Structure formats: C-alpha cells, structure tokens
mmCIF file of C-alpha atoms in Angstrom:
data_model
loop_
_atom_site.group_PDB
_atom_site.id
_atom_site.type_symbol
_atom_site.label_atom_id
_atom_site.label_comp_id
_atom_site.label_asym_id
_atom_site.label_seq_id
_atom_site.Cartn_x
_atom_site.Cartn_y
_atom_site.Cartn_z
ATOM 1 C CA MET A 25 71.021 167.191 147.360
ATOM 2 C CA LYS A 26 69.621 163.746 146.672
ATOM 3 C CA GLN A 27 71.719 160.715 147.499
ATOM 4 C CA GLN A 28 72.291 159.735 143.858
ATOM 5 C CA GLN A 29 73.494 163.191 142.919
ATOM 6 C CA PHE A 30 75.774 163.209 145.977
ATOM 7 C CA THR A 31 77.180 159.799 145.105
ATOM 8 C CA ASP A 32 77.736 160.617 141.437
ATOM 9 C CA HIS A 33 79.511 163.866 142.321
ATOM 10 C CA GLN A 34 81.772 162.469 145.064
ATOM 11 C CA ARG A 35 82.386 158.934 143.749
ATOM 12 C CA PRO A 36 85.672 159.874 141.935
ATOM 13 C CA THR A 37 87.129 161.163 145.220
ATOM 14 C CA TRP A 38 86.174 157.971 147.055
ATOM 15 C CA ASP A 39 87.626 155.776 144.329
ATOM 16 C CA SER A 40 90.841 157.806 144.317
ATOM 17 C CA LEU A 41 91.212 157.363 148.077
ATOM 18 C CA ALA A 42 90.530 153.628 147.847
ATOM 19 C CA THR A 43 93.184 153.297 145.123
ATOM 20 C CA LEU A 44 95.773 155.166 147.191
ATOM 21 C CA ILE A 45 94.993 153.063 150.260
ATOM 22 C CA GLU A 46 95.655 149.887 148.260
ATOM 23 C CA GLN A 47 98.833 151.369 146.836
ATOM 24 C CA ALA A 48 100.072 152.320 150.316
ATOM 25 C CA GLY A 49 100.044 148.645 151.260
ATOM 26 C CA GLU A 50 102.295 147.618 148.388
ATOM 27 C CA PRO A 51 106.097 147.245 148.640
ATOM 28 C CA ALA A 52 107.983 150.543 148.675
ATOM 29 C CA ARG A 53 109.440 150.050 145.216
ATOM 30 C CA ARG A 54 105.958 149.894 143.655
ATOM 31 C CA ARG A 55 104.526 152.958 145.396
ATOM 32 C CA ASP A 56 103.980 156.259 143.658
ATOM 33 C CA ASN A 57 105.098 158.640 146.415
ATOM 34 C CA ASP A 58 103.862 161.724 144.527
ATOM 35 C CA ALA A 59 100.368 160.260 144.332
ATOM 36 C CA LEU A 60 100.468 159.130 147.986
ATOM 37 C CA ALA A 61 101.213 162.693 149.046
ATOM 38 C CA GLU A 62 97.565 163.479 148.113
ATOM 39 C CA LEU A 63 96.240 160.873 150.508
ATOM 40 C CA PRO A 64 95.784 163.119 153.599
ATOM 41 C CA ALA A 65 93.761 165.690 151.641
ATOM 42 C CA LEU A 66 91.556 163.032 150.061
ATOM 43 C CA TYR A 67 91.086 161.412 153.465
ATOM 44 C CA ARG A 68 89.825 164.666 154.990
ATOM 45 C CA ARG A 69 87.354 165.150 152.085
ATOM 46 C CA VAL A 70 85.987 161.615 152.521
ATOM 47 C CA CYS A 71 85.631 162.189 156.278
ATOM 48 C CA ALA A 72 83.528 165.263 155.501
ATOM 49 C CA ASP A 73 81.418 163.223 153.017
ATOM 50 C CA TYR A 74 80.923 160.531 155.659
ATOM 51 C CA ALA A 75 79.717 163.092 158.215
ATOM 52 C CA LEU A 76 77.409 164.649 155.602
ATOM 53 C CA ALA A 77 75.962 161.261 154.614
ATOM 54 C CA ARG A 78 75.115 160.490 158.223
ATOM 55 C CA HIS A 79 73.636 163.942 158.823
ATOM 56 C CA ARG A 80 71.384 163.654 155.751
ATOM 57 C CA ARG A 81 70.393 160.092 156.725
ATOM 58 C CA TYR A 82 71.439 158.585 153.425
ATOM 59 C CA SER A 83 71.076 154.817 152.954
ATOM 60 C CA THR A 84 72.754 152.481 155.413
ATOM 61 C CA GLY A 85 74.751 150.927 152.597
ATOM 62 C CA LEU A 86 76.339 154.243 151.583
ATOM 63 C CA VAL A 87 77.078 155.242 155.173
ATOM 64 C CA GLU A 88 78.727 151.887 155.864
ATOM 65 C CA GLU A 89 80.726 152.130 152.647
ATOM 66 C CA LEU A 90 82.083 155.539 153.629
ATOM 67 C CA HIS A 91 82.683 154.401 157.231
ATOM 68 C CA ASP A 92 84.772 151.505 155.960
ATOM 69 C CA LEU A 93 86.757 153.813 153.674
ATOM 70 C CA VAL A 94 87.421 156.270 156.493
ATOM 71 C CA GLN A 95 88.607 153.458 158.807
ATOM 72 C CA ARG A 96 90.994 152.100 156.156
ATOM 73 C CA GLY A 97 92.350 155.573 155.495
ATOM 74 C CA HIS A 98 92.857 156.179 159.242
ATOM 75 C CA ARG A 99 94.881 152.993 159.560
ATOM 76 C CA VAL A 100 97.121 153.947 156.656
ATOM 77 C CA LEU A 101 97.688 157.515 157.864
ATOM 78 C CA TYR A 102 98.094 157.021 161.569
ATOM 79 C CA GLN A 103 98.919 153.406 162.260
ATOM 80 C CA ARG A 104 101.880 153.566 159.860
ATOM 81 C CA LYS A 105 103.268 156.466 161.875
ATOM 82 C CA SER A 106 102.788 154.458 165.069
ATOM 83 C CA ILE A 107 104.600 151.504 163.552
ATOM 84 C CA TRP A 108 107.496 153.701 162.519
ATOM 85 C CA LEU A 109 107.755 155.156 166.005
ATOM 86 C CA TRP A 110 107.423 151.717 167.543
ATOM 87 C CA ARG A 111 110.207 150.359 165.360
ATOM 88 C CA LEU A 112 112.455 153.245 166.394
ATOM 89 C CA ILE A 113 111.757 152.562 170.079
ATOM 90 C CA MET A 114 112.397 148.846 169.625
ATOM 91 C CA PHE A 115 115.623 149.545 167.746
ATOM 92 C CA LEU A 116 116.921 151.718 170.553
ATOM 93 C CA TRP A 117 115.727 149.324 173.258
ATOM 94 C CA ALA A 118 116.708 146.011 171.650
ATOM 95 C CA GLY A 119 118.112 146.217 168.111
ATOM 96 C CA PHE A 120 121.075 148.446 168.872
ATOM 97 C CA PRO A 121 122.295 146.944 172.179
ATOM 98 C CA ASN A 122 121.791 143.433 170.751
ATOM 99 C CA ALA A 123 123.919 144.371 167.756
ATOM 100 C CA VAL A 124 126.686 145.664 170.067
ATOM 101 C CA ARG A 125 126.594 142.442 172.106
ATOM 102 C CA ARG A 126 126.539 140.341 168.916
ATOM 103 C CA HIS A 127 129.754 142.002 167.760
ATOM 104 C CA TRP A 128 131.413 142.443 171.146
ATOM 105 C CA ARG A 129 134.778 141.224 169.856
ATOM 106 C CA ALA A 130 134.905 143.977 167.212
ATOM 107 C CA PHE A 131 133.776 146.452 169.875
ATOM 108 C CA ALA A 132 136.481 145.270 172.290
ATOM 109 C CA LEU A 133 139.144 145.488 169.583
ATOM 110 C CA ALA A 134 138.046 148.983 168.558
ATOM 111 C CA SER A 135 138.057 150.053 172.234
ATOM 112 C CA ALA A 136 141.600 148.719 172.661
ATOM 113 C CA LEU A 137 142.774 150.561 169.538
ATOM 114 C CA PHE A 138 141.322 153.761 170.994
ATOM 115 C CA TYR A 139 141.964 153.585 174.747
ATOM 116 C CA VAL A 140 145.457 151.993 174.837
ATOM 117 C CA PRO A 141 147.188 154.746 172.828
ATOM 118 C CA ALA A 142 145.091 157.356 174.656
ATOM 119 C CA PHE A 143 146.363 156.080 177.987
ATOM 120 C CA VAL A 144 149.987 155.697 176.904
ATOM 121 C CA VAL A 145 150.231 159.109 175.196
ATOM 122 C CA GLY A 146 148.287 160.711 178.061
ATOM 123 C CA ILE A 147 150.855 159.455 180.581
ATOM 124 C CA ALA A 148 153.723 160.574 178.309
ATOM 125 C CA CYS A 149 152.280 164.089 177.964
ATOM 126 C CA TYR A 150 151.664 164.305 181.717
ATOM 127 C CA PHE A 151 155.309 163.595 182.606
ATOM 128 C CA ASN A 152 156.850 165.432 179.611
ATOM 129 C CA ALA A 153 155.486 168.908 178.914
ATOM 130 C CA ASP A 154 156.966 168.963 175.386
ATOM 131 C CA PHE A 155 155.666 165.583 174.275
ATOM 132 C CA ILE A 156 152.333 167.101 173.186
ATOM 133 C CA TYR A 157 154.185 168.802 170.310
ATOM 134 C CA SER A 158 154.927 165.371 168.900
ATOM 135 C CA VAL A 159 151.189 164.836 168.674
ATOM 136 C CA MET A 160 149.840 168.250 167.665
ATOM 137 C CA ASP A 161 151.234 171.385 166.082
ATOM 138 C CA ALA A 162 151.930 174.459 168.256
ATOM 139 C CA ASP A 163 148.839 176.363 167.062
ATOM 140 C CA SER A 164 146.521 173.481 167.915
ATOM 141 C CA VAL A 165 148.129 173.134 171.359
ATOM 142 C CA ALA A 166 147.707 176.863 172.004
ATOM 143 C CA GLY A 167 144.056 176.696 170.931
ATOM 144 C CA MET A 168 143.407 173.748 173.223
ATOM 145 C CA GLU A 169 145.107 175.515 176.155
ATOM 146 C CA HIS A 170 142.949 178.614 175.568
ATOM 147 C CA MET A 171 139.753 176.508 175.573
ATOM 148 C CA TYR A 172 140.384 175.187 179.087
ATOM 149 C CA ASP A 173 142.393 178.042 180.558
ATOM 150 C CA PRO A 174 140.735 179.019 183.889
ATOM 151 C CA SER A 175 140.790 182.651 182.729
ATOM 152 C CA ASN A 176 138.669 181.821 179.658
ATOM 153 C CA PRO A 177 135.077 182.997 180.400
ATOM 154 C CA LYS A 178 133.689 180.597 177.723
ATOM 155 C CA LEU A 179 135.218 177.260 178.737
ATOM 156 C CA GLY A 180 135.522 174.695 175.996
ATOM 157 C CA ARG A 181 135.377 177.289 173.231
ATOM 158 C CA THR A 182 138.106 178.631 171.009
ATOM 159 C CA GLU A 183 138.579 182.350 170.448
ATOM 160 C CA GLU A 184 136.957 181.955 167.031
ATOM 161 C CA ARG A 185 133.807 180.424 168.518
ATOM 162 C CA SER A 186 133.635 182.398 171.753
ATOM 163 C CA ASP A 187 130.631 184.446 170.510
ATOM 164 C CA ASP A 188 128.612 181.394 169.451
ATOM 165 C CA SER A 189 125.434 180.622 171.387
ATOM 166 C CA ASN A 190 124.788 177.236 172.970
ATOM 167 C CA PHE A 191 122.461 176.365 170.093
ATOM 168 C CA MET A 192 125.130 177.195 167.561
ATOM 169 C CA MET A 193 127.616 175.105 169.502
ATOM 170 C CA PHE A 194 125.051 172.276 169.592
ATOM 171 C CA GLY A 195 125.006 172.323 165.779
ATOM 172 C CA PHE A 196 128.788 172.507 165.614
ATOM 173 C CA TYR A 197 129.192 169.543 168.006
ATOM 174 C CA ILE A 198 126.663 167.493 165.994
ATOM 175 C CA GLN A 199 128.573 168.119 162.803
ATOM 176 C CA ASN A 200 131.932 167.431 164.441
ATOM 177 C CA ASN A 201 130.825 164.282 166.283
ATOM 178 C CA ILE A 202 128.963 162.765 163.365
ATOM 179 C CA GLY A 203 131.957 163.490 161.147
ATOM 180 C CA ILE A 204 134.307 161.577 163.465
ATOM 181 C CA GLY A 205 131.873 158.683 163.756
ATOM 182 C CA PHE A 206 131.374 158.472 159.992
ATOM 183 C CA ARG A 207 135.100 158.606 159.234
ATOM 184 C CA THR A 208 135.737 155.884 161.780
ATOM 185 C CA PHE A 209 133.080 153.682 160.161
ATOM 186 C CA ALA A 210 133.764 154.425 156.524
ATOM 187 C CA GLY A 211 137.498 153.821 156.878
ATOM 188 C CA GLY A 212 136.639 150.120 157.246
ATOM 189 C CA ILE A 213 136.021 149.799 153.530
ATOM 190 C CA VAL A 214 139.806 150.086 152.980
ATOM 191 C CA ALA A 215 140.353 146.618 154.425
ATOM 192 C CA GLY A 216 139.801 148.069 157.906
ATOM 193 C CA ILE A 217 143.030 150.098 157.693
ATOM 194 C CA GLY A 218 141.224 153.447 157.655
ATOM 195 C CA THR A 219 139.219 152.540 160.773
ATOM 196 C CA VAL A 220 142.348 151.424 162.642
ATOM 197 C CA LEU A 221 144.179 154.663 161.762
ATOM 198 C CA VAL A 222 141.242 156.891 162.762
ATOM 199 C CA LEU A 223 140.859 155.075 166.096
ATOM 200 C CA LEU A 224 144.600 155.301 166.827
ATOM 201 C CA PHE A 225 144.696 158.970 165.791
ATOM 202 C CA ASN A 226 141.756 159.984 167.958
ATOM 203 C CA GLY A 227 143.063 157.970 170.902
ATOM 204 C CA VAL A 228 146.485 159.638 170.631
ATOM 205 C CA VAL A 229 145.048 163.164 170.309
ATOM 206 C CA ILE A 230 142.435 162.847 173.060
ATOM 207 C CA GLY A 231 144.870 161.146 175.428
ATOM 208 C CA GLY A 232 147.589 163.678 174.605
ATOM 209 C CA VAL A 233 145.331 166.661 175.262
ATOM 210 C CA ALA A 234 144.111 165.152 178.548
ATOM 211 C CA GLY A 235 147.653 164.458 179.767
ATOM 212 C CA HIS A 236 148.975 167.864 178.682
ATOM 213 C CA LEU A 237 146.176 169.921 180.243
ATOM 214 C CA THR A 238 146.393 167.886 183.452
ATOM 215 C CA GLN A 239 150.124 168.580 183.827
ATOM 216 C CA LEU A 240 149.368 172.295 183.234
ATOM 217 C CA GLY A 241 147.031 172.202 186.213
ATOM 218 C CA PHE A 242 143.799 172.777 184.244
ATOM 219 C CA THR A 243 142.085 169.945 186.108
ATOM 220 C CA GLU A 244 139.376 172.192 187.510
ATOM 221 C CA THR A 245 138.291 173.241 184.038
ATOM 222 C CA PHE A 246 139.089 170.366 181.673
ATOM 223 C CA TRP A 247 137.836 167.282 183.503
ATOM 224 C CA PRO A 248 134.511 168.691 184.738
ATOM 225 C CA PHE A 249 133.840 169.927 181.202
ATOM 226 C CA VAL A 250 134.491 166.641 179.388
ATOM 227 C CA ALA A 251 133.116 164.327 182.062
ATOM 228 C CA GLY A 252 129.448 164.804 181.179
ATOM 229 C CA HIS A 253 129.569 163.879 177.480
ATOM 230 C CA SER A 254 132.463 161.424 177.676
ATOM 231 C CA ALA A 255 130.285 158.337 178.113
ATOM 232 C CA PHE A 256 128.248 158.893 174.965
ATOM 233 C CA GLU A 257 131.014 160.313 172.766
ATOM 234 C CA LEU A 258 133.873 157.936 173.506
ATOM 235 C CA THR A 259 131.685 154.825 173.438
ATOM 236 C CA ALA A 260 130.061 155.918 170.156
ATOM 237 C CA ILE A 261 133.478 156.362 168.554
ATOM 238 C CA CYS A 262 134.411 152.797 169.573
ATOM 239 C CA ILE A 263 131.077 151.432 168.312
ATOM 240 C CA SER A 264 131.599 153.204 164.977
ATOM 241 C CA GLY A 265 135.041 151.624 164.956
ATOM 242 C CA ALA A 266 133.490 148.190 165.505
ATOM 243 C CA ALA A 267 131.202 148.804 162.500
ATOM 244 C CA GLY A 268 134.227 149.743 160.390
ATOM 245 C CA LEU A 269 136.116 146.635 161.488
ATOM 246 C CA LEU A 270 133.165 144.505 160.364
ATOM 247 C CA LEU A 271 133.520 145.990 156.882
ATOM 248 C CA GLY A 272 137.242 145.427 156.968
ATOM 249 C CA LYS A 273 136.796 141.779 157.917
ATOM 250 C CA ALA A 274 134.362 141.265 155.040
ATOM 251 C CA VAL A 275 136.983 142.677 152.636
ATOM 252 C CA ILE A 276 139.948 140.715 154.026
ATOM 253 C CA ALA A 277 138.259 137.434 154.977
ATOM 254 C CA PRO A 278 134.900 137.034 153.212
ATOM 255 C CA GLY A 279 134.904 133.286 153.977
ATOM 256 C CA ARG A 280 132.860 131.163 151.599
ATOM 257 C CA ARG A 281 130.892 134.147 150.359
ATOM 258 C CA LYS A 282 131.840 136.326 147.466
ATOM 259 C CA ARG A 283 133.505 139.519 148.676
ATOM 260 C CA SER A 284 130.589 141.641 147.453
ATOM 261 C CA GLU A 285 128.081 139.384 149.214
ATOM 262 C CA ALA A 286 130.127 139.394 152.423
ATOM 263 C CA LEU A 287 130.300 143.190 152.306
ATOM 264 C CA LYS A 288 126.555 143.401 151.864
ATOM 265 C CA VAL A 289 125.915 141.155 154.896
ATOM 266 C CA ALA A 290 128.483 142.991 157.016
ATOM 267 C CA GLY A 291 127.099 146.327 155.871
ATOM 268 C CA LEU A 292 123.612 145.454 157.095
ATOM 269 C CA GLU A 293 124.983 144.542 160.506
ATOM 270 C CA ALA A 294 127.264 147.597 160.583
ATOM 271 C CA VAL A 295 124.353 149.942 159.854
ATOM 272 C CA ASN A 296 122.696 148.917 163.131
ATOM 273 C CA LEU A 297 125.851 149.895 165.003
ATOM 274 C CA VAL A 298 126.348 153.137 163.105
ATOM 275 C CA VAL A 299 122.764 154.340 163.499
ATOM 276 C CA GLY A 300 122.831 153.628 167.233
ATOM 277 C CA ALA A 301 126.194 155.359 167.546
ATOM 278 C CA ALA A 302 124.741 158.383 165.732
ATOM 279 C CA PHE A 303 122.025 158.707 168.381
ATOM 280 C CA MET A 304 124.710 158.538 171.073
ATOM 281 C CA LEU A 305 126.779 161.222 169.345
ATOM 282 C CA LEU A 306 123.645 163.382 169.133
ATOM 283 C CA ALA A 307 123.156 162.976 172.887
ATOM 284 C CA ALA A 308 126.847 163.773 173.468
ATOM 285 C CA ALA A 309 126.503 166.992 171.436
ATOM 286 C CA PHE A 310 123.498 168.039 173.481
ATOM 287 C CA VAL A 311 125.298 167.458 176.797
ATOM 288 C CA GLU A 312 128.446 169.175 175.534
ATOM 289 C CA ALA A 313 126.549 172.237 174.378
ATOM 290 C CA PHE A 314 124.116 172.782 177.256
ATOM 291 C CA TRP A 315 125.527 170.956 180.315
ATOM 292 C CA SER A 316 129.320 170.813 180.084
ATOM 293 C CA PRO A 317 129.951 174.646 179.881
ATOM 294 C CA ASN A 318 127.514 175.403 182.733
ATOM 295 C CA GLN A 319 129.760 176.800 185.433
ATOM 296 C CA ALA A 320 126.875 177.271 187.856
ATOM 297 C CA VAL A 321 126.885 173.506 188.443
ATOM 298 C CA SER A 322 129.421 172.276 190.991
ATOM 299 C CA HIS A 323 132.180 169.945 189.914
ATOM 300 C CA GLY A 324 130.917 167.321 192.312
ATOM 301 C CA VAL A 325 127.534 167.232 190.636
ATOM 302 C CA LYS A 326 129.121 167.014 187.176
ATOM 303 C CA TYR A 327 131.274 164.074 188.225
ATOM 304 C CA LEU A 328 128.280 162.384 189.826
ATOM 305 C CA VAL A 329 126.199 162.845 186.637
ATOM 306 C CA SER A 330 129.074 161.525 184.545
ATOM 307 C CA ALA A 331 129.469 158.419 186.712
ATOM 308 C CA THR A 332 125.711 157.846 186.528
ATOM 309 C CA LEU A 333 125.727 158.148 182.726
ATOM 310 C CA TRP A 334 128.621 155.718 182.406
ATOM 311 C CA LEU A 335 126.891 153.220 184.673
ATOM 312 C CA LEU A 336 123.535 153.522 182.849
ATOM 313 C CA LEU A 337 125.266 153.186 179.448
ATOM 314 C CA ILE A 338 127.127 150.049 180.523
ATOM 315 C CA LEU A 339 123.940 148.494 181.900
ATOM 316 C CA TYR A 340 122.063 149.495 178.734
ATOM 317 C CA LEU A 341 124.587 147.918 176.372
ATOM 318 C CA ALA A 342 124.924 144.841 178.541
ATOM 319 C CA PHE A 343 121.314 144.053 179.327
ATOM 320 C CA ALA A 344 118.753 146.106 177.342
ATOM 321 C CA GLY A 345 116.528 144.143 174.994
ATOM 322 C CA ARG A 346 117.844 140.687 175.860
ATOM 323 C CA ASN A 347 115.604 137.938 174.439
ATOM 324 C CA ILE A 348 113.838 140.477 172.247
ATOM 325 C CA ARG A 349 114.177 140.475 168.507
ATOM 326 C CA ALA A 350 113.609 143.917 167.008
ATOM 327 C CA ASP A 351 113.412 143.810 163.216
#
C-alpha cells in the first residue's frame, strides 16, 4: 500500500485518538467518559500503524507524527495510572496521618468517649458477673460466651457462622467494621450527638464483653484472639468518631461561615479521616479473619505481634509524612 492510501485510510483513527487525548486532559466535568473508554483500543491501533509505517519506510514526517501520537497516548494511559497510585501512596504516608495530627483534639475527645466507658464498664463486669446483663440481652451474652468458650473449635465465631470459611469471615468483618466506622462518622451530622452515642455504646459493649469474659476465665481464648486486630480496629473507630465530631462542630458552631459552608469545609477534612480509617478497618478485618483464629500460633507470639502493631501505629500517626503536603 502506498503511503497516501495508508494515510487516507487510517487518518480518521489518528484524529479520533488525538481528540480523545486532548479531552482526557480537560477537567473531569467536561470529559465524555463513554468516549474515553475507546481510548485504549484506538491507542493499540495507532501503535500498530506506527510500527507499520516504520517497517514500510514511509516518510520521516509521517513516522514522527505517529511517534508523537503514540507518546501522547502512552502518557495518558499509563502516567495517569501512576499518578493515581502515587496519590494513594502519598495519602497513606502523609495525607492521612497529617489529618489525624491536625485534628488531634477531636481524636482525643473521641478516644475518651470510647475508652473511658469501656474501662469503667469492663471493671464493673469483671467484679459483678450479672452486670453484663445491664449492657446486653441474655441471648447476646450467651452468643459471646460461645464465641470464646475454650471448648469452641472455631474461636471467635458464633454457632450460626461456625461453617464459614476464613474468606467468608473476611467479607463479614469488612462489612461489620465499615458499618461501625460509617455510623460513627455519619452520626456527626446530627449536631455530633449521633457520633457521641455510637462511641459511648461501642465503648460500653466492648468493655463489658472484655470484663465479663475475663471474669469467666476465658483469658486464654478472648485476649489472644482480639489482640492482633485491636490496634487497627479500635483506633479506626476513634478516628471515625473524630471525623463525626468535626461535622458536629460545624453544625453547632459554624463561626463566621454559613452553616452549609462550614459543613462543606469540615466534610472535606473529615473525608481524609474517614478514608484513612476505612483502610485501617480493612486491615483489621484481614487480621481478624486470617490471624486471630489461628490456634497454631502461640499466645506469646500473638501478644508480641499485637504490641508491635500498636507501637508501629502510634509511630505512624505521630511522625509519618511530617513536613510533606499530600494533595
């Protein structure tokens, strides 16, 4: 095929790819995502045309034109993915821990609302075997006792979920953890009252269960099981609570801003906390599904891993990404 015939036949494809490349660089609201979905296929066809043009020794001008088009297409297809991945890494390394430090007062308040009732109710349930029934109904208490009974071959699982595989439990824990985190955050929109109640409730229940199972003597089953994922899960709940308290503050005390504007600003900040907490809850679900129920691992190793995770998490939130701005 002569060069002119080749150019006339393939020119519409080249022009289409050039148009999509320009469109990909526009703001998201102006992009036609349906049209951009065709970009990878057009890119592959132009790559083939470029290779053919070189093989047939077409004019330098045509080869350079196609080379330029291929390079631009490569940047759009692959560099954008790299930027997305880079932004995710920078968020986890700097954006998230910086957001936690920026709102440490809200984080400290949320932690107090969670840990203080957990400690008080835990002590009460430890010294009074019946106090747990002031916190939970009898069926829930029985279910919790079954989960950590030393005679239970599937520790940490109820009778209803005893046949579930670790992968199924992983999915269940993700759903459960994300649900708690979301409720803790979303409750902030009701002037922060919802967040406060969810934090208090979870603190009371978790502390009550810990105290009750300890006084029953289930220490060899309960504590090694929960130790591994406690760092991620409990901290993520408090961070979600901090995000909810930010929303509550914007509703109650918007300052000089309009309430809607204050909510918008607080919401943008809160999203950084909530997204980071979601990653932590995902990690907690993974540990809870695959590490916590593993009875082949000695209790000493589980406690050592737990202490290491707590230390690393504290160092991460305290120091990661300092002096780095991750937009």
